Coordinates of N, CA, C and O in Angstrom, one line a residue:
M1 N 23.5 -10.9 -28.3 CA 23.9 -9.9 -28.7 C 25.2 -9.9 -29.4 O 26.2 -10.3 -28.3
A2 N 25.4 -9.6 -29.9 CA 27.4 -8.9 -30.3 C 27.7 -7.9 -29.5 O 26.6 -7.2 -29.0
D3 N 29.4 -8.1 -29.4 CA 29.6 -7.3 -28.3 C 30.1 -5.5 -29.2 O 30.4 -5.6 -30.9
L4 N 29.2 -4.4 -28.8 CA 29.2 -3.3 -29.2 C 30.2 -2.1 -29.3 O 29.7 -2.1 -30.2
S5 N 30.7 -2.6 -29.0 CA 32.4 -1.7 -29.1 C 32.3 -2.5 -29.7 O 33.9 -1.2 -30.6
A6 N 33.1 -3.4 -31.2 CA 33.6 -4.0 -31.9 C 33.0 -2.4 -33.2 O 33.1 -2.9 -34.1
I7 N 32.1 -2.3 -33.0 CA 31.1 -1.6 -34.4 C 31.4 -0.3 -33.8 O 31.7 0.7 -33.3
K8 N 32.2 0.5 -35.4 CA 32.6 1.1 -35.7 C 32.5 1.9 -36.5 O 31.6 1.9 -37.7
E9 N 33.2 3.2 -36.4 CA 32.4 4.3 -37.7 C 33.3 3.8 -40.1 O 33.3 3.3 -38.7
H10 N 31.3 3.9 -40.9 CA 32.1 3.5 -41.7 C 31.6 2.0 -42.0 O 31.8 1.5 -43.0
M11 N 32.0 1.4 -41.2 CA 31.2 -0.3 -41.1 C 29.9 0.1 -42.2 O 29.0 -0.2 -41.5
D12 N 30.0 -1.4 -43.0 CA 29.1 -1.6 -43.8 C 27.7 -2.4 -43.0 O 28.3 -3.1 -42.2
V13 N 26.5 -2.2 -42.5 CA 25.8 -2.4 -42.5 C 24.8 -3.9 -43.2 O 24.8 -3.6 -44.3
I14 N 25.1 -5.1 -43.2 CA 24.7 -6.1 -44.1 C 23.1 -6.6 -43.2 O 23.5 -7.5 -41.9
G15 N 22.4 -7.6 -44.5 CA 21.4 -8.2 -43.7 C 22.1 -9.8 -43.8 O 23.1 -10.3 -44.6
A16 N 21.2 -10.3 -43.9 CA 22.0 -11.6 -43.2 C 22.3 -12.9 -44.5 O 23.0 -13.6 -44.8
D17 N 21.6 -12.4 -46.1 CA 21.7 -12.6 -46.8 C 22.7 -11.7 -48.1 O 22.5 -11.6 -49.1
G18 N 23.1 -10.7 -47.1 CA 24.0 -9.9 -47.7 C 24.2 -8.7 -48.4 O 25.3 -8.3 -48.4
V19 N 23.0 -8.5 -48.5 CA 22.0 -7.4 -48.8 C 23.0 -6.0 -48.0 O 22.7 -6.0 -46.7
H20 N 23.6 -5.0 -48.4 CA 23.9 -3.5 -47.9 C 22.3 -3.3 -47.0 O 21.4 -2.7 -47.9
V21 N 22.2 -3.1 -46.3 CA 21.7 -2.1 -45.5 C 21.9 -0.8 -45.1 O 21.1 -0.3 -44.7
G22 N 22.4 -0.1 -44.6 CA 23.2 0.7 -44.4 C 25.0 1.1 -43.9 O 25.2 0.3 -44.4
T23 N 25.1 2.0 -43.6 CA 26.7 2.2 -42.8 C 26.2 2.7 -41.6 O 25.9 3.7 -41.5
V24 N 27.5 2.3 -40.9 CA 27.8 2.6 -39.3 C 28.0 4.2 -39.5 O 29.3 4.7 -39.5
D25 N 27.3 5.4 -39.1 CA 27.6 6.7 -38.3 C 28.1 6.5 -37.0 O 29.2 6.6 -37.3
K26 N 27.6 6.0 -36.0 CA 28.2 5.7 -34.8 C 26.9 4.7 -34.0 O 25.8 4.6 -34.3
V27 N 27.6 4.2 -32.8 CA 26.6 3.6 -32.3 C 26.3 4.5 -31.0 O 26.7 5.7 -30.1
E28 N 24.8 4.2 -30.6 CA 23.8 5.3 -29.8 C 23.1 4.1 -28.6 O 22.0 4.1 -29.3
G29 N 23.5 4.2 -27.7 CA 22.6 3.1 -26.3 C 23.5 2.0 -27.7 O 24.3 1.1 -27.1
D30 N 21.7 1.5 -27.6 CA 21.8 -0.3 -27.6 C 21.2 0.1 -28.9 O 20.1 -1.0 -29.4
R31 N 21.3 1.4 -30.4 CA 20.9 1.1 -31.5 C 22.5 1.8 -32.3 O 23.2 2.4 -32.2
I32 N 21.8 0.9 -33.8 CA 23.9 2.0 -34.5 C 23.2 2.8 -35.5 O 21.4 2.5 -35.9
K33 N 23.0 3.7 -35.4 CA 22.4 4.6 -35.9 C 22.9 4.7 -37.4 O 24.2 5.1 -37.3
L34 N 22.4 4.8 -38.2 CA 23.7 4.8 -40.1 C 23.5 6.5 -40.4 O 22.5 7.6 -39.6
T35 N 24.7 6.6 -41.4 CA 24.4 7.9 -41.8 C 23.1 8.0 -42.9 O 22.1 7.8 -42.7
K36 N 23.3 9.5 -43.1 CA 22.1 10.4 -43.5 C 22.1 9.3 -45.3 O 20.5 9.2 -45.5
A37 N 22.9 9.0 -45.4 CA 23.0 8.6 -47.1 C 22.1 7.1 -46.8 O 22.4 6.9 -48.4
D38 N 21.6 6.9 -46.3 CA 21.4 5.7 -46.8 C 19.9 5.3 -45.7 O 19.2 4.5 -45.2
S39 N 19.9 6.9 -46.2 CA 18.3 6.5 -45.4 C 16.7 7.2 -46.5 O 16.0 7.6 -46.0
G40 N 17.3 6.2 -47.2 CA 16.6 6.1 -48.7 C 15.8 8.1 -48.9 O 16.6 9.0 -49.1
A41 N 14.6 7.9 -49.0 CA 13.8 9.3 -49.2 C 13.9 10.0 -47.9 O 13.5 11.5 -48.2
H42 N 14.6 9.7 -47.0 CA 14.6 10.3 -45.7 C 15.5 10.8 -45.4 O 16.3 11.0 -44.7
K43 N 16.5 11.4 -46.4 CA 17.9 11.7 -46.4 C 18.4 12.6 -45.6 O 19.7 13.1 -45.1
D44 N 17.0 13.8 -44.9 CA 17.6 14.5 -44.3 C 17.3 13.9 -42.4 O 17.8 15.1 -42.0
H45 N 17.8 12.6 -42.7 CA 17.4 12.4 -41.2 C 18.3 11.3 -40.8 O 18.5 10.4 -41.6
H46 N 19.0 11.3 -40.1 CA 19.4 9.7 -39.6 C 18.1 8.7 -39.1 O 17.6 9.2 -38.3
H47 N 18.6 6.7 -39.2 CA 18.1 6.2 -39.2 C 18.9 5.2 -38.1 O 20.2 5.1 -38.6
Y48 N 18.2 3.9 -38.0 CA 18.3 3.6 -36.3 C 18.2 2.2 -36.4 O 17.3 1.5 -37.4
V49 N 19.4 1.1 -36.3 CA 18.8 -0.3 -36.6 C 19.6 -1.0 -34.4 O 19.8 -0.3 -34.0
S50 N 18.2 -1.4 -34.5 CA 18.8 -2.2 -33.0 C 19.2 -3.1 -32.6 O 19.5 -3.7 -34.1
A51 N 20.6 -3.0 -31.8 CA 21.5 -4.0 -31.8 C 20.5 -5.1 -31.4 O 21.8 -6.0 -32.1
G52 N 20.0 -5.6 -30.8 CA 19.4 -6.7 -30.8 C 19.6 -7.4 -32.1 O 19.2 -8.5 -32.7
L53 N 19.7 -6.6 -33.2 CA 20.0 -7.3 -34.5 C 20.8 -7.8 -35.5 O 20.9 -8.4 -36.2
V54 N 21.9 -7.4 -34.2 CA 23.3 -7.7 -35.0 C 23.4 -8.6 -34.3 O 22.8 -10.1 -33.3
A55 N 24.3 -10.4 -35.3 CA 24.4 -11.4 -35.5 C 25.9 -11.3 -34.6 O 26.0 -12.2 -33.9
E56 N 26.4 -10.7 -36.3 CA 27.6 -10.6 -35.4 C 28.3 -9.2 -35.9 O 28.3 -9.1 -37.1
V57 N 29.7 -9.3 -35.9 CA 30.6 -8.5 -36.5 C 32.0 -9.1 -36.9 O 32.4 -9.7 -35.8
E58 N 31.5 -8.8 -38.7 CA 33.7 -10.0 -38.9 C 33.9 -9.1 -40.0 O 33.2 -8.8 -40.9
G59 N 35.0 -8.5 -39.4 CA 36.1 -7.0 -39.9 C 35.5 -6.2 -40.0 O 35.2 -5.6 -39.2
D60 N 35.3 -5.5 -41.2 CA 34.7 -4.0 -41.7 C 32.7 -4.0 -41.9 O 32.5 -3.3 -41.7
K61 N 31.7 -5.5 -40.9 CA 30.9 -5.3 -41.7 C 29.9 -5.7 -39.9 O 30.1 -6.9 -39.1
V62 N 29.1 -5.6 -40.1 CA 28.1 -5.9 -39.1 C 27.1 -6.6 -39.6 O 26.2 -6.1 -40.6
R63 N 26.9 -7.8 -38.9 CA 25.9 -8.7 -40.2 C 24.2 -8.4 -38.9 O 24.8 -9.2 -37.8
L64 N 23.4 -8.9 -39.6 CA 22.5 -8.4 -38.7 C 21.4 -10.2 -39.1 O 21.9 -10.5 -39.9
S65 N 20.7 -10.6 -37.9 CA 20.3 -11.6 -38.2 C 19.1 -11.5 -39.2 O 18.5 -12.9 -39.1
A66 N 18.5 -10.8 -39.6 CA 17.2 -10.6 -40.0 C 18.2 -10.1 -42.0 O 19.1 -9.7 -42.2
N67 N 17.5 -11.0 -42.5 CA 17.7 -10.0 -44.2 C 17.3 -9.0 -44.9 O 17.2 -8.1 -43.9
G68 N 18.1 -8.2 -45.5 CA 18.4 -7.1 -45.5 C 16.8 -6.4 -46.0 O 16.7 -5.4 -45.6
A69 N 15.9 -6.9 -46.7 CA 14.6 -6.5 -46.5 C 13.7 -6.0 -45.5 O 12.6 -5.4 -45.1
N70 N 13.4 -6.9 -44.8 CA 13.4 -7.2 -43.3 C 13.9 -6.1 -43.0 O 13.3 -5.4 -41.6
A71 N 15.2 -6.8 -42.4 CA 15.9 -5.1 -41.5 C 15.6 -3.9 -41.9 O 15.3 -2.8 -41.0
L72 N 15.5 -2.9 -44.0 CA 14.8 -2.0 -43.4 C 13.4 -1.7 -43.3 O 13.4 -0.9 -42.8
L73 N 12.6 -3.0 -43.0 CA 11.7 -2.6 -42.3 C 11.3 -2.1 -41.0 O 10.2 -1.5 -40.0
L74 N 12.3 -2.8 -40.3 CA 12.7 -2.7 -39.0 C 12.8 -1.7 -38.4 O 13.9 -1.5 -37.5
E75 N 13.8 -0.6 -39.6 CA 15.5 0.7 -39.2 C 13.8 1.1 -38.2 O 12.7 1.6 -38.1
E76 N 14.4 1.6 -37.4 CA 13.8 2.9 -36.2 C 14.4 4.6 -36.4 O 15.5 4.9 -37.4
E77 N 13.5 5.2 -36.4 CA 14.0 6.3 -36.7 C 14.3 7.4 -34.9 O 13.8 6.0 -34.8
Q78 N 14.6 8.2 -35.4 CA 15.5 9.2 -33.8 C 14.9 8.4 -32.2 O 15.4 8.2 -31.7
G79 N 12.9 9.1 -32.8 CA 12.4 8.4 -31.3 C 12.5 7.6 -30.9 O 11.5 7.1 -30.3
G80 N 12.5 6.9 -31.6 CA 12.2 5.1 -31.4 C 11.1 4.9 -32.2 O 10.9 3.3 -32.3
G81 N 10.3 5.7 -32.8 CA 9.0 5.1 -33.6 C 9.9 4.0 -35.2 O 10.9 4.7 -35.5
S82 N 9.4 2.9 -36.1 CA 9.0 2.6 -37.1 C 9.3 3.2 -38.3 O 8.5 4.0 -38.2
T83 N 10.3 3.4 -38.8 CA 10.0 3.4 -40.5 C 8.9 3.2 -41.4 O 8.3 4.5 -42.1
A84 N 8.9 2.6 -41.1 CA 8.3 1.8 -42.2 C 6.7 2.0 -41.3 O 5.5 1.8 -42.1
D85 N 6.3 3.1 -40.6 CA 4.7 3.8 -40.2 C 5.1 4.3 -41.0 O 3.7 4.9 -41.1
G86 N 5.9 4.8 -41.8 CA 5.1 5.6 -42.6 C 5.1 7.4 -42.5 O 5.5 8.8 -42.9
A87 N 6.3 7.7 -40.4 CA 6.8 8.2 -39.9 C 7.9 9.5 -40.9 O 9.5 8.6 -41.6
P88 N 7.8 10.5 -40.9 CA 9.1 11.2 -41.9 C 10.5 10.6 -40.9 O 10.8 10.8 -40.0

């Protein structure tokens, strides 16, 4: 896992394929909280990405080990449930 202390607010989160997944709001525990604007149809709340998906932090980008489409499926809700489960 990458050094989470290197992850800063407003960094781009990209998949292994370079596809934009989100923008860092902040790091909370072992998850990256994405800005609400990157929550798709769920713009009224934040989504999270597990820090375990972080392959590296390079410049102003957080690169994930999963491709962008797969990373979107692995996003989590605040309580830890998957966004792919259909939960709001």
